[in-house]
Short mmCIF file of C-alpha atoms and ligand atoms in Angstrom, two decimals:
data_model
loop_
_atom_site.label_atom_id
_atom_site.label_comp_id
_atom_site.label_asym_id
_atom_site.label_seq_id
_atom_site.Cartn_x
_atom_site.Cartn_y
_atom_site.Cartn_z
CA UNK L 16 -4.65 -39.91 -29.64
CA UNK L 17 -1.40 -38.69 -30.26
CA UNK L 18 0.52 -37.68 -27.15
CA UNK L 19 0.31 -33.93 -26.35
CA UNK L 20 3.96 -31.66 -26.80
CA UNK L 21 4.79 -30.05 -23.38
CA UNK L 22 7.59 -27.37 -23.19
CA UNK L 23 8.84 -26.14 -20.16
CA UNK L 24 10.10 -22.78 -19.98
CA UNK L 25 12.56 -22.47 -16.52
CA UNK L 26 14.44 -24.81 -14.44
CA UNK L 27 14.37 -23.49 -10.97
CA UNK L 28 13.60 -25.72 -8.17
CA UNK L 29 9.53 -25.31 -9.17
CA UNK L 30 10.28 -26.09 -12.82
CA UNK L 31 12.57 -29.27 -11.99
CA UNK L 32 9.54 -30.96 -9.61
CA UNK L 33 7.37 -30.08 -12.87
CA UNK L 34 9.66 -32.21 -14.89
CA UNK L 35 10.33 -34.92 -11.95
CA UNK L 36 6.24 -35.29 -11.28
CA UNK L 37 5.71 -35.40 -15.46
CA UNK L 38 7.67 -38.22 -15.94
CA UNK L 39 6.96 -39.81 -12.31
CA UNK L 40 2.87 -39.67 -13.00
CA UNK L 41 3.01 -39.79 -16.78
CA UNK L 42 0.60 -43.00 -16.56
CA UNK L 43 -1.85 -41.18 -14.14
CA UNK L 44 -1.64 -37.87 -15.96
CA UNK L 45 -2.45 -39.39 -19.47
CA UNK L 46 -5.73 -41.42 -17.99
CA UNK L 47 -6.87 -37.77 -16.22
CA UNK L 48 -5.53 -36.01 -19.56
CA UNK L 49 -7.19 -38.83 -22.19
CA UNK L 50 -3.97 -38.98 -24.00
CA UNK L 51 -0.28 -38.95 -23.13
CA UNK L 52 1.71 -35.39 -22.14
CA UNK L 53 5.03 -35.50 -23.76
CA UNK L 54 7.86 -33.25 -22.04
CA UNK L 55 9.92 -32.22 -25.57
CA UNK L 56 11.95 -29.45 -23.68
CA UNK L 57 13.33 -27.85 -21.43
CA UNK L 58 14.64 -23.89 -21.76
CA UNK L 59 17.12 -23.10 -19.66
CA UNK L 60 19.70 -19.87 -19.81
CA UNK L 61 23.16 -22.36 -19.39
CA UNK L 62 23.15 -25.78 -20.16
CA UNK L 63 25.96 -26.67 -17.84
CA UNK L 64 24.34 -26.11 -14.19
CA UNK L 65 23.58 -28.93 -11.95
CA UNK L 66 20.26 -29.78 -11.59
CA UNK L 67 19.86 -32.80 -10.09
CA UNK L 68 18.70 -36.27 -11.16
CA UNK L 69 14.80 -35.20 -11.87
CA UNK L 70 15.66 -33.46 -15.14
CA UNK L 71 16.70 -35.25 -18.53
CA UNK L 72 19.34 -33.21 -19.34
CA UNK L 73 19.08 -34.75 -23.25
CA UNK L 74 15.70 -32.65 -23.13
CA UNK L 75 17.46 -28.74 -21.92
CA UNK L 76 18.01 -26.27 -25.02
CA UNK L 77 19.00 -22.80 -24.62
CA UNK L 78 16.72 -21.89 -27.81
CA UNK L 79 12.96 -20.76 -25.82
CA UNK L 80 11.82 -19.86 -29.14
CA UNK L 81 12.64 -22.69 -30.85
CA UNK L 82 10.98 -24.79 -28.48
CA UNK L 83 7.78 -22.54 -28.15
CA UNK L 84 7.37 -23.42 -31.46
CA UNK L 85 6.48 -27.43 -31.30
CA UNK L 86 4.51 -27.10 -28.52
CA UNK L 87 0.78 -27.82 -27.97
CA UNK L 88 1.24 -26.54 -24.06
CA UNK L 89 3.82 -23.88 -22.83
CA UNK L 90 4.91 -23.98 -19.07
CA UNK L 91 6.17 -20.70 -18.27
CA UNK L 92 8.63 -20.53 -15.31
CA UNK L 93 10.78 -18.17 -16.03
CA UNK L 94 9.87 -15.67 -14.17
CA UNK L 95 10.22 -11.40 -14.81
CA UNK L 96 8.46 -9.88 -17.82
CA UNK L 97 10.48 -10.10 -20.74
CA UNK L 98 11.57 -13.12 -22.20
CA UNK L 99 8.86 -14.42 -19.71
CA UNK L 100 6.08 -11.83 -21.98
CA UNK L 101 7.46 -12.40 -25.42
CA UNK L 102 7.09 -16.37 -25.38
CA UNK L 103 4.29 -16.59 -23.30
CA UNK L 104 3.07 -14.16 -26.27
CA UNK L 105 4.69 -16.19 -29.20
CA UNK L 106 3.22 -19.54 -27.51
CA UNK L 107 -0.49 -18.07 -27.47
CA UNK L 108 -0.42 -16.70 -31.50
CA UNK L 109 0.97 -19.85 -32.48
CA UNK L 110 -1.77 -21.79 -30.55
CA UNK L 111 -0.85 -23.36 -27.41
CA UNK L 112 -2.10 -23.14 -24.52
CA UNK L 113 0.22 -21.10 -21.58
CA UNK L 114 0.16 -22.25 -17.65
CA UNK L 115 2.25 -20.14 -15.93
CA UNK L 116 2.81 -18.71 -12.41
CA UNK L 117 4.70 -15.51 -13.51
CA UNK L 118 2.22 -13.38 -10.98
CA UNK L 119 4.64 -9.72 -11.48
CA UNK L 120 3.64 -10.20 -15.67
CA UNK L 121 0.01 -11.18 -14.74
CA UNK L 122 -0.34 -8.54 -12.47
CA UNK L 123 1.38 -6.00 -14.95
CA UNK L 124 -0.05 -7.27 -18.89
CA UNK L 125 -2.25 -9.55 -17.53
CA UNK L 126 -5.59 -8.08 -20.40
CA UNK L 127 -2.22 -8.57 -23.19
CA UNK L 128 -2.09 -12.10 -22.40
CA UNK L 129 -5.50 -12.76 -22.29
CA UNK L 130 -6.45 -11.03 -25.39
CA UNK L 131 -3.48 -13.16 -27.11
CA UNK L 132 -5.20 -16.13 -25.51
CA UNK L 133 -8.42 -14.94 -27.11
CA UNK L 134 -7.02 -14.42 -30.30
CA UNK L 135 -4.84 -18.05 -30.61
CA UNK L 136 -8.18 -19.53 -28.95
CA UNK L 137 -6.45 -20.85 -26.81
CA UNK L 138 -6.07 -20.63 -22.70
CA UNK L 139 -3.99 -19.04 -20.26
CA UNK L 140 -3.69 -20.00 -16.95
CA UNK L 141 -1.50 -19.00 -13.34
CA UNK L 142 -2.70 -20.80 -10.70
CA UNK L 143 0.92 -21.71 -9.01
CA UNK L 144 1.00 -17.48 -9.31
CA UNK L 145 -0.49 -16.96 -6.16
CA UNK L 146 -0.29 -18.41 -2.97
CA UNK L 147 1.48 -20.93 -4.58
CA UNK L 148 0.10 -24.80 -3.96
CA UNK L 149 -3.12 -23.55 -2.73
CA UNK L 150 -6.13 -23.68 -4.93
CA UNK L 151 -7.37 -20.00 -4.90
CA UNK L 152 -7.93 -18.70 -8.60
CA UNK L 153 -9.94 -21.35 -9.18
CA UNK L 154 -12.23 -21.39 -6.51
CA UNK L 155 -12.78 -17.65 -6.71
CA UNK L 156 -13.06 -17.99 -10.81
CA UNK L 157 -15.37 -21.19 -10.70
CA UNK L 158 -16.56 -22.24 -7.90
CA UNK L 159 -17.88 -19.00 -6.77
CA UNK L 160 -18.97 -17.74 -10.22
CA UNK L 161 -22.12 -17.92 -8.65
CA UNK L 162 -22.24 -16.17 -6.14
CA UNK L 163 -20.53 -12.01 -5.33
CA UNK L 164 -17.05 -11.38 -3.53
CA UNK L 165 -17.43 -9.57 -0.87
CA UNK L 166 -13.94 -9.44 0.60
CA UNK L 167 -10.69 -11.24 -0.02
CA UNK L 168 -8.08 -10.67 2.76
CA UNK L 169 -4.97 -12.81 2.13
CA UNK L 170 -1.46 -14.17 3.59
CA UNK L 171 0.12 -14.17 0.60
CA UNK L 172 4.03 -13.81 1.30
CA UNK L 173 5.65 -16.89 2.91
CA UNK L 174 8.52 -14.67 4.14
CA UNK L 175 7.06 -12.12 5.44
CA UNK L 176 4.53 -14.05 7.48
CA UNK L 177 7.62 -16.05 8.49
CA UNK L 178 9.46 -13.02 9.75
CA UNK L 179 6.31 -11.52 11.21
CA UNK L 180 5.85 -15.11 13.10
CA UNK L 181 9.28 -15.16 14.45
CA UNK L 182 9.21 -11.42 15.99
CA UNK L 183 5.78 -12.70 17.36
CA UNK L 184 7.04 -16.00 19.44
CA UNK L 185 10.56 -14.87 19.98
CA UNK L 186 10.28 -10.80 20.28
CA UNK L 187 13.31 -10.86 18.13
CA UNK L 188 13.42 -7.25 16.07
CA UNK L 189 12.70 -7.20 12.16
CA UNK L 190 16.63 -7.11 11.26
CA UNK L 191 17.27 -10.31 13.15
CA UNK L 192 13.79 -12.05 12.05
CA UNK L 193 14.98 -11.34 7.95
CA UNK L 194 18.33 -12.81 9.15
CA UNK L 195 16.67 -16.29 10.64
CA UNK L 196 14.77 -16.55 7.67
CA UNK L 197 17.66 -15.96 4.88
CA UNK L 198 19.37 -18.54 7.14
CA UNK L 199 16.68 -20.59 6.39
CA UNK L 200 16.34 -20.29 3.12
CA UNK L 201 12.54 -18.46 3.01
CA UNK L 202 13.73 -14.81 2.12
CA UNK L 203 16.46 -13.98 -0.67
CA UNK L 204 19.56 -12.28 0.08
CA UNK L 205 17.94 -9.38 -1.57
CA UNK L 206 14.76 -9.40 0.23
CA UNK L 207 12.92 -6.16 -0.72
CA UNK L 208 10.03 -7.59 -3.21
CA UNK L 209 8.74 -9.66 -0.20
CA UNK L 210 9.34 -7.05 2.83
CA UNK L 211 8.70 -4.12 0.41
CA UNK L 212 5.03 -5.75 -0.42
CA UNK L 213 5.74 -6.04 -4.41
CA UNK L 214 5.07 -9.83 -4.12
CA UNK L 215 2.43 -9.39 -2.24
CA UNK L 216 0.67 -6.76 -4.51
CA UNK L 217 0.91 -8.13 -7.79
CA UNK L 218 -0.68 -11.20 -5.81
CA UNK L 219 -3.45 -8.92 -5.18
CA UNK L 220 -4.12 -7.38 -8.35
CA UNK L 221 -4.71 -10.41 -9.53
CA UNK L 222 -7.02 -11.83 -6.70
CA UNK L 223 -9.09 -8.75 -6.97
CA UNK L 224 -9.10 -9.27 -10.96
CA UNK L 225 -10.68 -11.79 -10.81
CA UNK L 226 -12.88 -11.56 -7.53
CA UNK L 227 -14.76 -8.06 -8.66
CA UNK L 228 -14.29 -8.80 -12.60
CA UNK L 229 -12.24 -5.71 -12.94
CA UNK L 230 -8.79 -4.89 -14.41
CA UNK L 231 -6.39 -4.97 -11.18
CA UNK L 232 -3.23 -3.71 -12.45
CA UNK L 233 -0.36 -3.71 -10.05
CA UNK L 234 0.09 -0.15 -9.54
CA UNK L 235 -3.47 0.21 -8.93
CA UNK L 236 -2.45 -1.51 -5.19
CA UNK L 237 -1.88 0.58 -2.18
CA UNK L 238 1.45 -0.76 -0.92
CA UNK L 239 2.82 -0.60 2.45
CA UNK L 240 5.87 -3.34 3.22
CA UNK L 241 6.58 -4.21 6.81
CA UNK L 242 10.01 -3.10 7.15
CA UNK L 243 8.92 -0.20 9.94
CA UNK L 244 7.24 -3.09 11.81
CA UNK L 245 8.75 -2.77 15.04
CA UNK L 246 9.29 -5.77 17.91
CA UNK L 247 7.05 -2.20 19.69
CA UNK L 248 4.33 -3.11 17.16
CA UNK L 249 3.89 -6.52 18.03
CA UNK L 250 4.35 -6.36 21.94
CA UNK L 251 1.94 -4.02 21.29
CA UNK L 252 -0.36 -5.91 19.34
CA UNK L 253 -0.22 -8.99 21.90
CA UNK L 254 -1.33 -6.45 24.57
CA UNK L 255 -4.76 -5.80 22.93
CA UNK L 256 -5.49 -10.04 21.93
CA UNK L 257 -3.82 -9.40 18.52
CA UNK L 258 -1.34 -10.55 15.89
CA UNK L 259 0.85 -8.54 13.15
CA UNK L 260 0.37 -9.89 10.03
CA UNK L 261 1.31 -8.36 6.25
CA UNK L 262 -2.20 -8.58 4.09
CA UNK L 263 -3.56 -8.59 0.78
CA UNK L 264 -6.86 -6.61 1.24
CA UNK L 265 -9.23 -6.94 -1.60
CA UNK L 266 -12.87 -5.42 -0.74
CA UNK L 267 -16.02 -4.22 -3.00
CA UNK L 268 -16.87 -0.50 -1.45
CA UNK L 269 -20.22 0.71 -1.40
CA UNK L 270 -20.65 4.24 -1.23
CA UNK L 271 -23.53 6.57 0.34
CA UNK L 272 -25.19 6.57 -3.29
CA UNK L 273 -25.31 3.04 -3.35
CA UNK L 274 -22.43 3.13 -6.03
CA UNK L 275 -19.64 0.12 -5.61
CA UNK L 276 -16.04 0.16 -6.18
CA UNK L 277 -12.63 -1.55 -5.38
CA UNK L 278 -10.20 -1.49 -2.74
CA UNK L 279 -6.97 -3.35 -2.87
CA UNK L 280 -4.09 -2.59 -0.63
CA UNK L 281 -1.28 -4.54 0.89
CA UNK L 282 0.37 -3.64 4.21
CA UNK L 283 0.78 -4.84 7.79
CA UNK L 284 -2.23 -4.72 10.12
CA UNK L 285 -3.03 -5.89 13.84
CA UNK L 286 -5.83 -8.65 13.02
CA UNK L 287 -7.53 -10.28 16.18
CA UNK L 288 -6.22 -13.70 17.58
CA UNK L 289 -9.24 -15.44 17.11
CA UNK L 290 -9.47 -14.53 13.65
CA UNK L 291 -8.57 -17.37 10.83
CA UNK L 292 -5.52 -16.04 9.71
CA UNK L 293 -4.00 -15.01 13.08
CA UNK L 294 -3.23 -18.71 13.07
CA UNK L 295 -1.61 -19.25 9.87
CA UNK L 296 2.16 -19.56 11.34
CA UNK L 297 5.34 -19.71 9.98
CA UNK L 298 5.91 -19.21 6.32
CA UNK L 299 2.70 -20.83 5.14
CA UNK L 300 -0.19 -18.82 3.32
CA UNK L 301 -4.06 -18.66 3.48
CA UNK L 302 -6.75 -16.86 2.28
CA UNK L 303 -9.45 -15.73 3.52
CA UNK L 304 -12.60 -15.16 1.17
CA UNK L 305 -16.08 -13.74 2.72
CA UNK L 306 -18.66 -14.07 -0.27
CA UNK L 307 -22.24 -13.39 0.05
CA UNK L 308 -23.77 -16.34 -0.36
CA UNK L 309 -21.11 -18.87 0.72
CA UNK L 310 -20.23 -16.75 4.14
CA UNK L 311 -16.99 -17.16 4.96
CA UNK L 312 -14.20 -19.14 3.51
CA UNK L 313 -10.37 -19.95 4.04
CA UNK L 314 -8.17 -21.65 1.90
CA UNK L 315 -4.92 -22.81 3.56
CA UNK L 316 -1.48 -23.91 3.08
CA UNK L 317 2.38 -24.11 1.46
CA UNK L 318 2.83 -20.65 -0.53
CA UNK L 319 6.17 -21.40 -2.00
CA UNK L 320 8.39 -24.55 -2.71
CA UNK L 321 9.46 -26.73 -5.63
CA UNK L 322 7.31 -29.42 -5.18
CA UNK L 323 4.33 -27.34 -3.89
CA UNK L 324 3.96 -24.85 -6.05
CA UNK L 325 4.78 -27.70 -8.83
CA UNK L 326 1.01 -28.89 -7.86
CA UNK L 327 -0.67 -25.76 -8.73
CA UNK L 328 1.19 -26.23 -12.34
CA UNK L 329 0.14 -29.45 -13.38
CA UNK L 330 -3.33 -29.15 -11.75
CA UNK L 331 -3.41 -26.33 -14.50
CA UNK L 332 -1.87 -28.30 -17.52
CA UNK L 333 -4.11 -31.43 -16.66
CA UNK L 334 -7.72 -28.80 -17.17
CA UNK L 335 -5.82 -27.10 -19.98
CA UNK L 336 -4.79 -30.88 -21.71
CA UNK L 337 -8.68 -31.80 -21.07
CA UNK L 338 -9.67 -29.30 -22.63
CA UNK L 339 -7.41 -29.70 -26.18
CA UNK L 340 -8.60 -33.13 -26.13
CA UNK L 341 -12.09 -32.44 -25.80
CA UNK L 342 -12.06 -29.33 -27.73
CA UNK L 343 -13.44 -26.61 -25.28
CA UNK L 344 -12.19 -24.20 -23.84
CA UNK L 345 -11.93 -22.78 -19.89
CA UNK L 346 -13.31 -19.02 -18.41
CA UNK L 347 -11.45 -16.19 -19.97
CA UNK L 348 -10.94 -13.02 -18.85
CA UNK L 349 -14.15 -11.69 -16.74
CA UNK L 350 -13.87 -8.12 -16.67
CA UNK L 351 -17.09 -6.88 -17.29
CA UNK L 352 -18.09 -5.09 -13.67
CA UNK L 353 -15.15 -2.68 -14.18
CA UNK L 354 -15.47 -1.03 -10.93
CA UNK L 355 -13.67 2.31 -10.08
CA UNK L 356 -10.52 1.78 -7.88
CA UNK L 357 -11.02 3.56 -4.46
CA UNK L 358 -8.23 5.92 -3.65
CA UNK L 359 -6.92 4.59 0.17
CA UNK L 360 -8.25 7.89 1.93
CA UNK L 361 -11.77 6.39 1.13
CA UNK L 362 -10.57 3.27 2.79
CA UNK L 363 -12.71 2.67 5.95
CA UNK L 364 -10.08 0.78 8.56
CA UNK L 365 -9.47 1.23 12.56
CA UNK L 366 -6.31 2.28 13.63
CA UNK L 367 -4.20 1.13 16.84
CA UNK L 368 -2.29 4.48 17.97
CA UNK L 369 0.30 4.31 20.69
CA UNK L 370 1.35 7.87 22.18
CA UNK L 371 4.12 8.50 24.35
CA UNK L 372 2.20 11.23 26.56
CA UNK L 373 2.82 13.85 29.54
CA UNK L 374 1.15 12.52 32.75
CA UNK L 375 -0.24 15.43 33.89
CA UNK L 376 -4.36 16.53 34.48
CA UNK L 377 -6.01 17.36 31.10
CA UNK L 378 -4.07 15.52 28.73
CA UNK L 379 -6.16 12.14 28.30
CA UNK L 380 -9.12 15.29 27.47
CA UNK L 381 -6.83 17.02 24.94
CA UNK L 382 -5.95 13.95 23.09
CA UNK L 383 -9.78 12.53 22.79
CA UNK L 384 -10.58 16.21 21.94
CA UNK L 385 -8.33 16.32 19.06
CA UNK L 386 -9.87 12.76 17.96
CA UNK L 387 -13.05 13.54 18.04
CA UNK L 388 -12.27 16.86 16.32
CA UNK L 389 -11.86 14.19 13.26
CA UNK L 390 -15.20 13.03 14.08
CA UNK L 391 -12.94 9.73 14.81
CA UNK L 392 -14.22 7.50 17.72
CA UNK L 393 -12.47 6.20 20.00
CA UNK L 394 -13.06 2.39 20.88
CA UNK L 395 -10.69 1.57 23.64
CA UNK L 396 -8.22 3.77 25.46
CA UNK L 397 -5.10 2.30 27.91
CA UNK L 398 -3.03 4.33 29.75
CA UNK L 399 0.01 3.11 31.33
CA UNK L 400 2.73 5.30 33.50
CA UNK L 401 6.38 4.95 32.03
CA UNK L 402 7.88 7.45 34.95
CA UNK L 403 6.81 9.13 38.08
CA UNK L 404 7.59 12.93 38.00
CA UNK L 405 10.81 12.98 39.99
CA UNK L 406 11.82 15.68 42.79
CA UNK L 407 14.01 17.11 39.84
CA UNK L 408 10.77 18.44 38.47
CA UNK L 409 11.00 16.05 35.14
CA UNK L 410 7.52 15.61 34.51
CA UNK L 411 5.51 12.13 34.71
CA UNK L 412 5.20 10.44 31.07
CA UNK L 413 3.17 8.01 30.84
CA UNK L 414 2.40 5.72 27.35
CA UNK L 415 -1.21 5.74 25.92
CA UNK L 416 -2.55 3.16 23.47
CA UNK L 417 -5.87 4.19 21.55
CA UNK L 418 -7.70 2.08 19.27
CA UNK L 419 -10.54 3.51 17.29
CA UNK L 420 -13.54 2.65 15.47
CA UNK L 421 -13.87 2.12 12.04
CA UNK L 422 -13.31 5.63 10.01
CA UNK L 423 -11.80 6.79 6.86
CA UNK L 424 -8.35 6.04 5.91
CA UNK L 425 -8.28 10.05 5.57
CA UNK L 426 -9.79 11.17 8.90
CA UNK L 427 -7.42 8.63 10.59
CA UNK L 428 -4.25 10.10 8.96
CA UNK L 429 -5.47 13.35 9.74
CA UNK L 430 -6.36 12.76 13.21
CA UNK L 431 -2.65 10.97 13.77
CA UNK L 432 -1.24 14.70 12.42
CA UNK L 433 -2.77 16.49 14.82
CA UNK L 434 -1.75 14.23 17.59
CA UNK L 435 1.56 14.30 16.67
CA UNK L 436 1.23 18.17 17.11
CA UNK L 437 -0.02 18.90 20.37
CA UNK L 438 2.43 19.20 23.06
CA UNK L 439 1.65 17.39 25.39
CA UNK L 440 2.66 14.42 22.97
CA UNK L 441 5.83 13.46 23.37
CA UNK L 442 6.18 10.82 20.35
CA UNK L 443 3.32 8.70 18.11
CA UNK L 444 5.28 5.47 18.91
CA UNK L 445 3.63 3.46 16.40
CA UNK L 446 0.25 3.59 14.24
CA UNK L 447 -0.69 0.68 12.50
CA UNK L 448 -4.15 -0.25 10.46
CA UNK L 449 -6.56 -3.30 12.89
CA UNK L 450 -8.48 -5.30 10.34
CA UNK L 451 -9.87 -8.34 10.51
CA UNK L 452 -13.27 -7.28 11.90
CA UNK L 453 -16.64 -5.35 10.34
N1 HSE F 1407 8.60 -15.01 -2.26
C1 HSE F 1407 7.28 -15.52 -2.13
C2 HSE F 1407 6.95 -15.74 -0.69
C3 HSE F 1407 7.05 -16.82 -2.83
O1 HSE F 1407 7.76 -15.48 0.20
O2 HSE F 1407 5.84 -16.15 -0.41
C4 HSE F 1407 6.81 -16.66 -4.28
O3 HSE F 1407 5.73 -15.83 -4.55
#
């Protein structure tokens, strides 16, 4: 057969391993394939930047369009939505098959790109787009077509977990933990889209896509980042056998009338240390899938990285090269449940709520009262004195961590309001969601 036309859109440290592993496996890959992959080009924005030995630079054009227009396969590493959209677009009318692991243009025109796939009959696919090496869209897409998502709870931000790890192990605030880690390369100079939770959420619009078969667009995501996570928080989540850790939270809601719907939201919670996740360290990622049938799952390891994430990208152009030769094609897009998104006060979470109180009689009463008043129930309660009333007269304060039961998102915010108004509360030191458990 003749040898299939590969262009590579991108040169960034994922796109240059793509081009290195091509031409260093381009016997393997054309035995898996059944016919040769032939790298034609390379886009790039400047010709003259150094990239390294692992690219051809005889192969880099500044002309995407151009390029887009020999080839049978179109690796999209651009990143962004436009050009990103626009050739992924071009690619698919003109009929070949897109991999790419652009997750923000998934997340955001992810039924365009399909449709265009459907159109061009042709395929689109993104594993490298979340969670980077680890395979996660296809499991939930094919291996578990068979069975029904229950719950998809995910690590899916390197730097954040990385930051969250360090203020865990070394107590060190969130200001110095974003410093170690630009140091280290794992969060940008600019790091709001991972501490703000945009990476993380268009991760999860497109997890819960394609777990509940319903449109997940990004702004459909609740979205809490964890730059109010204080070195507080996690002291205080060590105190009750916990760990802070940002998730992806993708969940099929059943409501009294039997009706379902979808949950996703993406913020920092307290999850148990026993719990799977709690031991995914550093700047790795995992996921954590509970399915009906199957129970529980977790798929673990490197989110991010050249050669990682390169993995994910030719695991996808190997099934969509198999698939040219033999003339079929992969799932498209599985939307068909099209379950209503949940708004987040229907969201049924615990909270962890940590008071700085009066120590006096009556208050540990008034402060259960005004739970309960929520019809919010209170799982465990820990007081702890913080000063003794002196001969001054300054009156005793002491610190009061409660951790309730499972209730609506709504009830809890409510209940946290009225806390915060009652007098004899001197601050809500920190609130933050416990997940994790049923
Ligand atoms: N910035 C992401 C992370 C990697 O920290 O995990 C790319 O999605």
């Amino acid at each position: 057969m003749e040898p299939l036309k590969v262009a590579l859109l991108g040169c960034g440290s994922v796109g240059t391993q793509v081009a290195r592993l091509l031409t260093a496996h381009a016997g393997e890959l054309a035995q898996r394939v059944g016919t040769p992959l032939e790298l034609i080009g390379i886009a790039v924005r400047t010709l003259d930047a150094d990239r390294g030995p692992d690219v051809d630079t005889r192969l880099l054009t500044t002309d995407a369009p151009e390029l887009v227009k020999r080839a049978d396969l179109v690796i999209e590493l651009i990143g962004g939505i436009e050009p990103a959209r626009t050739l992924i677009l071009d690619a698919l009318s003109s009929g070949a098959s897109v991999v790419t692991g652009n997750k923000a243009l998934l997340a955001e025109h992810g039924p365009e790109l399909y449709e265009a796939a459907d159109r061009g009959g042709v395929e689109l696919y993104y594993e490298a787009a979340v969670a980077g090496a680890i395979p996660i869209l296809r499991p939930i897409r094919e291996s578990l077509a068979g069975d029904r998502i229950r719950r998809v709870l995910g690590i899916v931000n390197g730097t954040t977990n990385y930051v969250l790890d360090k203020m865990d192990t070394t107590g060190a605030s969130f200001q110095d933990a974003v410093a170690q880690a630009q140091a280290l390369g794992y969060a940008e100079a600019d790091p709001t889209a991972d501490v703000e939770g945009y990476d993380a959420a268009a991760k999860a619009a497109i997890l819960a896509s394609l777990a509940f078969h319903t449109r997940v667009h990004a702004d459909d995501v609740h979205r809490e980042g964890i730059t109010t996570v204080t070195a507080g928080d996690v002291a205080s989540a060590k105190a009750i056998g916990a760990v802070v850790k940002l998730l992806a939270i993708c969940e099929r809601t059943v409501a009294a009338d039997g009706s379902e719907g979808v949950s996703v939201r993406v913020h920092p919670a307290m999850i148990p240390a026993g719990h799977p996740l709690a031991s995914v360290r550093e700047a790795f990622n995992a996921v954590f899938v509970e399915a009906e049938a199957a129970g529980e799952l977790m798929f673990y390891g490197r989110g991010a990285g050249g050669t990682p994430t390169a993995s994910a990208v030719l695991g996808d152009l190997v099934s969509a090269a198999r698939n040219r030769v033999s003339g079929s094609r992969g799932p498209g897009e599985s939307y068909y449940a099209q379950l209503p998104l949940r708004p987040m006060g229907e969201v049924i979470t615990r909270y962890h709520i940590s008071l700085a109180v009066a120590d006096r009689p009556g208050v540990l009463a008034t402060v259960a009262k005004a739970i309960a008043e929520h019809g919010v129930s209170i799982e465990t309660v820990r007081q702890q004195q913080i000063f003794e009333p002196t001969d001054e007269g300054q009156g005793g304060r002491a610190s009061l961590v409660v951790v309730t039961h499972a209730a609506t998102e709504a009830a809890l915010k409510a209940t946290v309001s009225a806390l915060a108004g009652l007098d004899i509360v001197t601050a809500v030191v920190g609130v933050m969601r416990v997940e994790g458990e049923d």
